[in-house]
Amino acid sequence: MDDDKISRREFSTKFLGTALSISFLETLLMGCSGGETLSIAKTNKIVDVKASQVLNHWAIELNNICGDLKADKISQTIWQEQIDKLFNRIELSELLRFIDFERLSDQFSFPNRGVNTKNVMFPKLDGLPDRTVFVKKIFGMQKGRAIVPHGHTNMASAHLILSGDLNLKHYDRISEDKTHVIFKPTIDRSLKPGDHSSISDERDNIHWFVATSDSAFSLDVIMLDLGGKEYGIQNLDINESEKIGDGTYRAEKIDVDTALRKYGKDHHQGTMRTLNG
């Protein structure tokens, strides 16, 4: 699936569910249906030639790595490692100019709960197809707002902090059934501009971001329908988890409205409540 053919409503419904959720991420895949796009060719005049060449090569390499994952030529954890190396190589200030971040952020409309997004388009480059293998978005939120805790199936994504500060919690999904997910906490850290993280079915599958500065933005690289299977997103009631031993917990899957109400705004990322033990 390429990023011009993904249903906004389908992705929003999986992540959020109802009318509230659809408005919450109504622009998540806006550019995929002919909405807002950005041609970097129009803004490259503010990027020096050397930086532009580096960024162009970086964008092509990013698409190639994502193509390898889509074709099952590399594992999801190898993809995560390679994306980490790519993010470490890029100068953040140059990338911000490359995607015209100032323009995108100036036009940003923040929701009262959760996050909003804008589509990002790369320039036409030799070696880069018009439709990249991956979905590319900036996510933005106000202080105290969150990307609610959720897990993924048949997905991988990477997240580069562009501005602001966030707190991030990661968890490994051990198993799941129709109503619950068993998981183990893996990461709890603060993020600043230039920091990055990633998820996949194989590592750090569940994540939860909360903005701790007045606003915060990330560039997200998203891979869907891996292994030829339809992707899925499961919102989780992390702070009501049941401790089941060996450092693992069991959390209930919750609908989007509940997730937004409980975690979308001014929710403290405190210690998980343990119902047993």
PDB file of C-alpha atoms in Angstrom:
ATOM      1  CA  MET A   1       0.000   0.000   0.000  1.00  0.00           C
ATOM      2  CA  ASP A   2       1.420   3.405  -0.911  1.00  0.00           C
ATOM      3  CA  ASP A   3       0.747   6.601   0.939  1.00  0.00           C
ATOM      4  CA  ASP A   4      -1.533   8.113  -1.719  1.00  0.00           C
ATOM      5  CA  LYS A   5      -4.049   5.281  -1.463  1.00  0.00           C
ATOM      6  CA  ILE A   6      -4.719   4.889   2.251  1.00  0.00           C
ATOM      7  CA  SER A   7      -8.183   5.696   3.543  1.00  0.00           C
ATOM      8  CA  ARG A   8      -8.200   8.543   6.057  1.00  0.00           C
ATOM      9  CA  ARG A   9     -11.410   7.294   7.576  1.00  0.00           C
ATOM     10  CA  GLU A  10     -10.175   3.699   7.778  1.00  0.00           C
ATOM     11  CA  PHE A  11      -7.008   4.672   9.671  1.00  0.00           C
ATOM     12  CA  SER A  12      -8.866   7.161  11.873  1.00  0.00           C
ATOM     13  CA  THR A  13     -11.521   4.599  12.723  1.00  0.00           C
ATOM     14  CA  LYS A  14      -8.929   2.024  13.753  1.00  0.00           C
ATOM     15  CA  PHE A  15      -6.971   4.518  15.837  1.00  0.00           C
ATOM     16  CA  LEU A  16      -9.904   6.499  17.172  1.00  0.00           C
ATOM     17  CA  GLY A  17     -13.228   4.981  16.213  1.00  0.00           C
ATOM     18  CA  THR A  18     -16.192   7.377  16.350  1.00  0.00           C
ATOM     19  CA  ALA A  19     -17.084  10.870  15.198  1.00  0.00           C
ATOM     20  CA  LEU A  20     -14.838  12.297  17.908  1.00  0.00           C
ATOM     21  CA  SER A  21     -11.985  10.120  16.755  1.00  0.00           C
ATOM     22  CA  ILE A  22     -12.468  10.956  13.117  1.00  0.00           C
ATOM     23  CA  SER A  23     -12.294  14.664  13.852  1.00  0.00           C
ATOM     24  CA  PHE A  24      -9.271  13.987  16.068  1.00  0.00           C
ATOM     25  CA  LEU A  25      -7.300  12.508  13.172  1.00  0.00           C
ATOM     26  CA  GLU A  26      -9.333  13.781  10.222  1.00  0.00           C
ATOM     27  CA  THR A  27      -6.125  15.018   8.604  1.00  0.00           C
ATOM     28  CA  LEU A  28      -4.035  11.973   9.464  1.00  0.00           C
ATOM     29  CA  LEU A  29      -3.857  10.862   5.857  1.00  0.00           C
ATOM     30  CA  MET A  30      -5.078  14.085   4.297  1.00  0.00           C
ATOM     31  CA  GLY A  31      -2.501  14.114   1.562  1.00  0.00           C
ATOM     32  CA  CYS A  32      -3.349  10.560   0.587  1.00  0.00           C
ATOM     33  CA  SER A  33      -6.618  11.736  -0.949  1.00  0.00           C
ATOM     34  CA  GLY A  34      -5.339  14.838  -2.672  1.00  0.00           C
ATOM     35  CA  GLY A  35      -5.369  17.102   0.374  1.00  0.00           C
ATOM     36  CA  GLU A  36      -2.551  19.251   1.648  1.00  0.00           C
ATOM     37  CA  THR A  37       0.835  18.420   0.164  1.00  0.00           C
ATOM     38  CA  LEU A  38       4.185  20.110   0.059  1.00  0.00           C
ATOM     39  CA  SER A  39       6.594  20.154  -2.847  1.00  0.00           C
ATOM     40  CA  ILE A  40      10.060  20.574  -1.450  1.00  0.00           C
ATOM     41  CA  ALA A  41      11.221  21.782  -4.842  1.00  0.00           C
ATOM     42  CA  LYS A  42       9.447  25.048  -4.042  1.00  0.00           C
ATOM     43  CA  THR A  43      11.439  25.554  -0.854  1.00  0.00           C
ATOM     44  CA  ASN A  44      14.892  24.146  -1.649  1.00  0.00           C
ATOM     45  CA  LYS A  45      16.161  27.664  -2.354  1.00  0.00           C
ATOM     46  CA  ILE A  46      16.625  28.057   1.401  1.00  0.00           C
ATOM     47  CA  VAL A  47      18.706  24.875   1.676  1.00  0.00           C
ATOM     48  CA  ASP A  48      22.320  25.114   0.501  1.00  0.00           C
ATOM     49  CA  VAL A  49      23.415  22.807  -2.314  1.00  0.00           C
ATOM     50  CA  LYS A  50      25.505  20.467  -0.166  1.00  0.00           C
ATOM     51  CA  ALA A  51      22.765  20.093   2.440  1.00  0.00           C
ATOM     52  CA  SER A  52      20.204  19.532  -0.302  1.00  0.00           C
ATOM     53  CA  GLN A  53      22.284  16.732  -1.807  1.00  0.00           C
ATOM     54  CA  VAL A  54      22.637  15.053   1.575  1.00  0.00           C
ATOM     55  CA  LEU A  55      18.907  15.336   2.252  1.00  0.00           C
ATOM     56  CA  ASN A  56      18.009  14.042  -1.195  1.00  0.00           C
ATOM     57  CA  HIS A  57      20.210  10.986  -0.689  1.00  0.00           C
ATOM     58  CA  TRP A  58      18.766  10.548   2.804  1.00  0.00           C
ATOM     59  CA  ALA A  59      15.184  10.556   1.469  1.00  0.00           C
ATOM     60  CA  ILE A  60      16.031   7.995  -1.220  1.00  0.00           C
ATOM     61  CA  GLU A  61      17.795   5.732   1.272  1.00  0.00           C
ATOM     62  CA  LEU A  62      14.840   5.991   3.647  1.00  0.00           C
ATOM     63  CA  ASN A  63      12.474   4.836   0.915  1.00  0.00           C
ATOM     64  CA  ASN A  64      14.811   1.998  -0.069  1.00  0.00           C
ATOM     65  CA  ILE A  65      14.988   0.717   3.503  1.00  0.00           C
ATOM     66  CA  CYS A  66      11.204   0.878   3.785  1.00  0.00           C
ATOM     67  CA  GLY A  67      10.930  -0.944   0.462  1.00  0.00           C
ATOM     68  CA  ASP A  68      13.146  -3.721   1.795  1.00  0.00           C
ATOM     69  CA  LEU A  69      10.859  -4.090   4.810  1.00  0.00           C
ATOM     70  CA  LYS A  70       7.729  -4.111   2.659  1.00  0.00           C
ATOM     71  CA  ALA A  71       9.260  -6.834   0.463  1.00  0.00           C
ATOM     72  CA  ASP A  72      10.282  -8.884   3.532  1.00  0.00           C
ATOM     73  CA  LYS A  73      13.966  -8.559   2.607  1.00  0.00           C
ATOM     74  CA  ILE A  74      14.823  -7.394   6.123  1.00  0.00           C
ATOM     75  CA  SER A  75      13.285  -8.035   9.521  1.00  0.00           C
ATOM     76  CA  GLN A  76      11.347  -5.393  11.394  1.00  0.00           C
ATOM     77  CA  THR A  77      14.074  -5.061  14.023  1.00  0.00           C
ATOM     78  CA  ILE A  78      16.705  -4.565  11.299  1.00  0.00           C
ATOM     79  CA  TRP A  79      14.449  -1.867   9.831  1.00  0.00           C
ATOM     80  CA  GLN A  80      14.290  -0.183  13.242  1.00  0.00           C
ATOM     81  CA  GLU A  81      18.075  -0.267  13.551  1.00  0.00           C
ATOM     82  CA  GLN A  82      18.587   1.150  10.058  1.00  0.00           C
ATOM     83  CA  ILE A  83      16.020   3.904  10.590  1.00  0.00           C
ATOM     84  CA  ASP A  84      17.749   4.833  13.861  1.00  0.00           C
ATOM     85  CA  LYS A  85      21.034   5.214  11.970  1.00  0.00           C
ATOM     86  CA  LEU A  86      19.365   7.350   9.291  1.00  0.00           C
ATOM     87  CA  PHE A  87      17.813   9.654  11.884  1.00  0.00           C
ATOM     88  CA  ASN A  88      21.184   9.968  13.626  1.00  0.00           C
ATOM     89  CA  ARG A  89      22.851  11.083  10.388  1.00  0.00           C
ATOM     90  CA  ILE A  90      20.556  13.958   9.504  1.00  0.00           C
ATOM     91  CA  GLU A  91      21.013  17.534  10.728  1.00  0.00           C
ATOM     92  CA  LEU A  92      17.706  18.489  12.303  1.00  0.00           C
ATOM     93  CA  SER A  93      17.904  22.144  11.230  1.00  0.00           C
ATOM     94  CA  GLU A  94      18.381  21.088   7.605  1.00  0.00           C
ATOM     95  CA  LEU A  95      15.509  18.619   7.762  1.00  0.00           C
ATOM     96  CA  LEU A  96      13.215  21.304   9.193  1.00  0.00           C
ATOM     97  CA  ARG A  97      13.949  23.500   6.189  1.00  0.00           C
ATOM     98  CA  PHE A  98      13.661  20.532   3.827  1.00  0.00           C
ATOM     99  CA  ILE A  99      10.052  19.856   4.879  1.00  0.00           C
ATOM    100  CA  ASP A 100       9.232  23.563   5.381  1.00  0.00           C
ATOM    101  CA  PHE A 101       8.410  22.863   9.006  1.00  0.00           C
ATOM    102  CA  GLU A 102       7.871  26.534   9.850  1.00  0.00           C
ATOM    103  CA  ARG A 103       5.035  26.735   7.350  1.00  0.00           C
ATOM    104  CA  LEU A 104       3.484  23.455   8.442  1.00  0.00           C
ATOM    105  CA  SER A 105       3.632  24.294  12.144  1.00  0.00           C
ATOM    106  CA  ASP A 106       2.313  27.839  11.636  1.00  0.00           C
ATOM    107  CA  GLN A 107      -0.791  26.392   9.981  1.00  0.00           C
ATOM    108  CA  PHE A 108      -1.274  23.750  12.648  1.00  0.00           C
ATOM    109  CA  SER A 109      -4.573  23.441  14.487  1.00  0.00           C
ATOM    110  CA  PHE A 110      -4.307  21.681  17.836  1.00  0.00           C
ATOM    111  CA  PRO A 111      -7.198  19.572  19.158  1.00  0.00           C
ATOM    112  CA  ASN A 112      -8.347  19.828  22.744  1.00  0.00           C
ATOM    113  CA  ARG A 113      -7.456  16.184  23.283  1.00  0.00           C
ATOM    114  CA  GLY A 114      -4.809  14.093  21.604  1.00  0.00           C
ATOM    115  CA  VAL A 115      -2.916  15.050  18.464  1.00  0.00           C
ATOM    116  CA  ASN A 116      -3.375  16.420  14.973  1.00  0.00           C
ATOM    117  CA  THR A 117      -1.310  15.752  11.837  1.00  0.00           C
ATOM    118  CA  LYS A 118      -0.233  17.205   8.519  1.00  0.00           C
ATOM    119  CA  ASN A 119       0.965  15.440   5.425  1.00  0.00           C
ATOM    120  CA  VAL A 120       4.558  15.863   4.228  1.00  0.00           C
ATOM    121  CA  MET A 121       5.669  15.373   0.630  1.00  0.00           C
ATOM    122  CA  PHE A 122       9.238  14.884  -0.522  1.00  0.00           C
ATOM    123  CA  PRO A 123      10.479  16.487  -3.772  1.00  0.00           C
ATOM    124  CA  LYS A 124      10.670  14.762  -7.118  1.00  0.00           C
ATOM    125  CA  LEU A 125      14.099  13.149  -7.129  1.00  0.00           C
ATOM    126  CA  ASP A 126      15.873  10.694  -9.386  1.00  0.00           C
ATOM    127  CA  GLY A 127      15.676   7.397  -7.536  1.00  0.00           C
ATOM    128  CA  LEU A 128      12.640   8.375  -5.447  1.00  0.00           C
ATOM    129  CA  PRO A 129       9.221   7.243  -6.734  1.00  0.00           C
ATOM    130  CA  ASP A 130       6.347   9.722  -6.754  1.00  0.00           C
ATOM    131  CA  ARG A 131       4.604   7.521  -4.205  1.00  0.00           C
ATOM    132  CA  THR A 132       6.895   6.481  -1.400  1.00  0.00           C
ATOM    133  CA  VAL A 133       6.570   3.088   0.240  1.00  0.00           C
ATOM    134  CA  PHE A 134       5.900   4.726   3.598  1.00  0.00           C
ATOM    135  CA  VAL A 135       3.396   7.232   4.974  1.00  0.00           C
ATOM    136  CA  LYS A 136       5.055  10.436   6.206  1.00  0.00           C
ATOM    137  CA  LYS A 137       3.392  12.857   8.603  1.00  0.00           C
ATOM    138  CA  ILE A 138       4.125  15.429  11.230  1.00  0.00           C
ATOM    139  CA  PHE A 139       2.233  14.895  14.480  1.00  0.00           C
ATOM    140  CA  GLY A 140       1.645  17.848  16.793  1.00  0.00           C
ATOM    141  CA  MET A 141       0.123  18.329  20.223  1.00  0.00           C
ATOM    142  CA  GLN A 142      -0.152  20.879  23.006  1.00  0.00           C
ATOM    143  CA  LYS A 143       1.245  20.544  26.508  1.00  0.00           C
ATOM    144  CA  GLY A 144      -0.442  17.802  28.485  1.00  0.00           C
ATOM    145  CA  ARG A 145      -1.964  16.216  25.395  1.00  0.00           C
ATOM    146  CA  ALA A 146      -1.067  12.698  24.378  1.00  0.00           C
ATOM    147  CA  ILE A 147      -0.782  10.146  21.679  1.00  0.00           C
ATOM    148  CA  VAL A 148      -2.810   7.722  23.759  1.00  0.00           C
ATOM    149  CA  PRO A 149      -1.260   4.378  24.763  1.00  0.00           C
ATOM    150  CA  HIS A 150      -1.790   1.901  21.947  1.00  0.00           C
ATOM    151  CA  GLY A 151      -0.312  -1.182  20.345  1.00  0.00           C
ATOM    152  CA  HIS A 152       0.041  -2.233  16.723  1.00  0.00           C
ATOM    153  CA  THR A 153      -0.221  -5.285  14.518  1.00  0.00           C
ATOM    154  CA  ASN A 154       1.375  -5.637  11.082  1.00  0.00           C
ATOM    155  CA  MET A 155       2.859  -2.161  11.419  1.00  0.00           C
ATOM    156  CA  ALA A 156       6.178  -0.438  11.990  1.00  0.00           C
ATOM    157  CA  SER A 157       6.780   3.260  12.558  1.00  0.00           C
ATOM    158  CA  ALA A 158       9.581   5.639  13.495  1.00  0.00           C
ATOM    159  CA  HIS A 159       9.255   9.021  15.197  1.00  0.00           C
ATOM    160  CA  LEU A 160      11.775  11.883  15.067  1.00  0.00           C
ATOM    161  CA  ILE A 161      11.160  14.778  17.456  1.00  0.00           C
ATOM    162  CA  LEU A 162      11.204  18.052  15.484  1.00  0.00           C
ATOM    163  CA  SER A 163      10.465  20.505  18.292  1.00  0.00           C
ATOM    164  CA  GLY A 164       9.328  20.544  21.895  1.00  0.00           C
ATOM    165  CA  ASP A 165       9.661  17.952  24.633  1.00  0.00           C
ATOM    166  CA  LEU A 166       7.733  14.771  25.327  1.00  0.00           C
ATOM    167  CA  ASN A 167       7.710  11.870  27.705  1.00  0.00           C
ATOM    168  CA  LEU A 168       7.692   8.457  26.050  1.00  0.00           C
ATOM    169  CA  LYS A 169       6.743   5.080  27.438  1.00  0.00           C
ATOM    170  CA  HIS A 170       7.288   1.872  25.444  1.00  0.00           C
ATOM    171  CA  TYR A 171       6.118  -1.660  26.080  1.00  0.00           C
ATOM    172  CA  ASP A 172       6.699  -5.027  24.415  1.00  0.00           C
ATOM    173  CA  ARG A 173       3.535  -6.905  23.507  1.00  0.00           C
ATOM    174  CA  ILE A 174       3.857 -10.500  24.700  1.00  0.00           C
ATOM    175  CA  SER A 175       0.453 -11.822  23.609  1.00  0.00           C
ATOM    176  CA  GLU A 176      -3.145 -10.761  23.191  1.00  0.00           C
ATOM    177  CA  ASP A 177      -6.706 -12.014  22.912  1.00  0.00           C
ATOM    178  CA  LYS A 178      -9.917 -10.315  21.844  1.00  0.00           C
ATOM    179  CA  THR A 179     -10.156  -8.105  24.916  1.00  0.00           C
ATOM    180  CA  HIS A 180      -6.695  -7.801  26.500  1.00  0.00           C
ATOM    181  CA  VAL A 181      -2.989  -7.461  25.755  1.00  0.00           C
ATOM    182  CA  ILE A 182      -0.183  -8.866  27.897  1.00  0.00           C
ATOM    183  CA  PHE A 183       2.909  -6.659  27.829  1.00  0.00           C
ATOM    184  CA  LYS A 184       6.174  -5.771  29.540  1.00  0.00           C
ATOM    185  CA  PRO A 185       7.438  -2.179  30.090  1.00  0.00           C
ATOM    186  CA  THR A 186      10.667  -1.451  28.192  1.00  0.00           C
ATOM    187  CA  ILE A 187      11.333   2.315  27.929  1.00  0.00           C
ATOM    188  CA  ASP A 188      10.449   5.380  30.010  1.00  0.00           C
ATOM    189  CA  ARG A 189      12.349   8.488  28.911  1.00  0.00           C
ATOM    190  CA  SER A 190      12.138  12.158  28.066  1.00  0.00           C
ATOM    191  CA  LEU A 191      12.533  13.200  24.435  1.00  0.00           C
ATOM    192  CA  LYS A 192      13.912  16.461  23.059  1.00  0.00           C
ATOM    193  CA  PRO A 193      14.389  17.701  19.463  1.00  0.00           C
ATOM    194  CA  GLY A 194      16.552  15.285  17.498  1.00  0.00           C
ATOM    195  CA  ASP A 195      15.647  12.278  19.647  1.00  0.00           C
ATOM    196  CA  HIS A 196      13.760   9.426  18.033  1.00  0.00           C
ATOM    197  CA  SER A 197      12.027   6.124  18.690  1.00  0.00           C
ATOM    198  CA  SER A 198      10.428   3.294  16.726  1.00  0.00           C
ATOM    199  CA  ILE A 199       7.944   0.451  17.071  1.00  0.00           C
ATOM    200  CA  SER A 200       7.344  -2.828  15.273  1.00  0.00           C
ATOM    201  CA  ASP A 201       5.646  -6.157  15.848  1.00  0.00           C
ATOM    202  CA  GLU A 202       9.009  -7.452  17.045  1.00  0.00           C
ATOM    203  CA  ARG A 203      10.195  -4.729  19.449  1.00  0.00           C
ATOM    204  CA  ASP A 204       8.678  -1.985  21.619  1.00  0.00           C
ATOM    205  CA  ASN A 205       5.295  -2.554  20.003  1.00  0.00           C
ATOM    206  CA  ILE A 206       3.225  -0.348  22.327  1.00  0.00           C
ATOM    207  CA  HIS A 207       3.896   3.351  22.873  1.00  0.00           C
ATOM    208  CA  TRP A 208       2.510   6.410  24.634  1.00  0.00           C
ATOM    209  CA  PHE A 209       3.661  10.017  24.142  1.00  0.00           C
ATOM    210  CA  VAL A 210       2.775  13.013  26.335  1.00  0.00           C
ATOM    211  CA  ALA A 211       3.859  16.582  25.476  1.00  0.00           C
ATOM    212  CA  THR A 212       5.667  18.307  28.352  1.00  0.00           C
ATOM    213  CA  SER A 213       6.417  21.614  26.568  1.00  0.00           C
ATOM    214  CA  ASP A 214       3.917  24.180  25.275  1.00  0.00           C
ATOM    215  CA  SER A 215       3.799  22.271  21.990  1.00  0.00           C
ATOM    216  CA  ALA A 216       5.645  19.324  20.477  1.00  0.00           C
ATOM    217  CA  PHE A 217       6.009  17.943  16.952  1.00  0.00           C
ATOM    218  CA  SER A 218       7.394  14.749  15.454  1.00  0.00           C
ATOM    219  CA  LEU A 219       8.071  13.473  11.946  1.00  0.00           C
ATOM    220  CA  ASP A 220       6.575   9.996  11.632  1.00  0.00           C
ATOM    221  CA  VAL A 221       7.535   7.335   9.092  1.00  0.00           C
ATOM    222  CA  ILE A 222       4.752   4.739   9.010  1.00  0.00           C
ATOM    223  CA  MET A 223       4.677   1.275   7.418  1.00  0.00           C
ATOM    224  CA  LEU A 224       1.314  -0.481   7.104  1.00  0.00           C
ATOM    225  CA  ASP A 225       0.040  -3.964   6.183  1.00  0.00           C
ATOM    226  CA  LEU A 226       3.342  -5.722   6.752  1.00  0.00           C
ATOM    227  CA  GLY A 227       3.608  -9.359   5.750  1.00  0.00           C
ATOM    228  CA  GLY A 228       0.630  -8.861   3.465  1.00  0.00           C
ATOM    229  CA  LYS A 229      -1.699  -8.633   6.472  1.00  0.00           C
ATOM    230  CA  GLU A 230      -4.039  -5.791   7.378  1.00  0.00           C
ATOM    231  CA  TYR A 231      -2.656  -3.491  10.044  1.00  0.00           C
ATOM    232  CA  GLY A 232      -4.410  -2.950  13.358  1.00  0.00           C
ATOM    233  CA  ILE A 233      -4.230  -0.529  16.302  1.00  0.00           C
ATOM    234  CA  GLN A 234      -5.330  -1.345  19.850  1.00  0.00           C
ATOM    235  CA  ASN A 235      -5.910   1.437  22.381  1.00  0.00           C
ATOM    236  CA  LEU A 236      -5.025   0.197  25.868  1.00  0.00           C
ATOM    237  CA  ASP A 237      -6.022   1.121  29.419  1.00  0.00           C
ATOM    238  CA  ILE A 238      -2.407   0.985  30.579  1.00  0.00           C
ATOM    239  CA  ASN A 239      -2.817   2.551  34.016  1.00  0.00           C
ATOM    240  CA  GLU A 240      -5.477   0.019  35.001  1.00  0.00           C
ATOM    241  CA  SER A 241      -3.249  -2.927  34.084  1.00  0.00           C
ATOM    242  CA  GLU A 242      -3.209  -6.132  36.082  1.00  0.00           C
ATOM    243  CA  LYS A 243       0.205  -7.347  37.222  1.00  0.00           C
ATOM    244  CA  ILE A 244       0.562 -11.032  36.370  1.00  0.00           C
ATOM    245  CA  GLY A 245       4.186 -11.771  37.314  1.00  0.00           C
ATOM    246  CA  ASP A 246       7.662 -11.844  35.747  1.00  0.00           C
ATOM    247  CA  GLY A 247       7.407  -8.119  35.066  1.00  0.00           C
ATOM    248  CA  THR A 248       4.399  -8.521  32.779  1.00  0.00           C
ATOM    249  CA  TYR A 249       1.000  -6.836  32.878  1.00  0.00           C
ATOM    250  CA  ARG A 250      -2.412  -7.384  31.337  1.00  0.00           C
ATOM    251  CA  ALA A 251      -4.269  -4.347  29.940  1.00  0.00           C
ATOM    252  CA  GLU A 252      -7.779  -4.101  28.587  1.00  0.00           C
ATOM    253  CA  LYS A 253      -8.377  -2.927  25.030  1.00  0.00           C
ATOM    254  CA  ILE A 254     -10.570   0.168  25.064  1.00  0.00           C
ATOM    255  CA  ASP A 255     -12.452   2.151  22.441  1.00  0.00           C
ATOM    256  CA  VAL A 256     -11.139   5.426  21.137  1.00  0.00           C
ATOM    257  CA  ASP A 257     -13.561   7.684  22.968  1.00  0.00           C
ATOM    258  CA  THR A 258     -12.600   6.079  26.273  1.00  0.00           C
ATOM    259  CA  ALA A 259      -8.896   6.307  25.420  1.00  0.00           C
ATOM    260  CA  LEU A 260      -9.172  10.005  24.576  1.00  0.00           C
ATOM    261  CA  ARG A 261     -11.221  10.759  27.666  1.00  0.00           C
ATOM    262  CA  LYS A 262      -8.811   8.959  29.992  1.00  0.00           C
ATOM    263  CA  TYR A 263      -5.462   9.678  28.335  1.00  0.00           C
ATOM    264  CA  GLY A 264      -5.863  12.389  25.687  1.00  0.00           C
ATOM    265  CA  LYS A 265      -5.472  15.423  27.957  1.00  0.00           C
ATOM    266  CA  ASP A 266      -3.834  16.251  31.290  1.00  0.00           C
ATOM    267  CA  HIS A 267      -3.309  12.629  32.225  1.00  0.00           C
ATOM    268  CA  HIS A 268      -0.323  11.866  34.422  1.00  0.00           C
ATOM    269  CA  GLN A 269       1.883   9.027  33.180  1.00  0.00           C
ATOM    270  CA  GLY A 270       2.054   7.560  36.631  1.00  0.00           C
ATOM    271  CA  THR A 271       2.852   4.126  37.910  1.00  0.00           C
ATOM    272  CA  MET A 272       0.558   1.441  36.569  1.00  0.00           C
ATOM    273  CA  ARG A 273      -2.126   0.437  38.981  1.00  0.00           C
ATOM    274  CA  THR A 274      -1.739  -3.242  39.830  1.00  0.00           C
ATOM    275  CA  LEU A 275      -5.033  -4.959  40.515  1.00  0.00           C
ATOM    276  CA  ASN A 276      -3.403  -8.174  41.670  1.00  0.00           C
ATOM    277  CA  GLY A 277      -0.148  -8.482  43.548  1.00  0.00           C
TER     278      GLY A 277
END
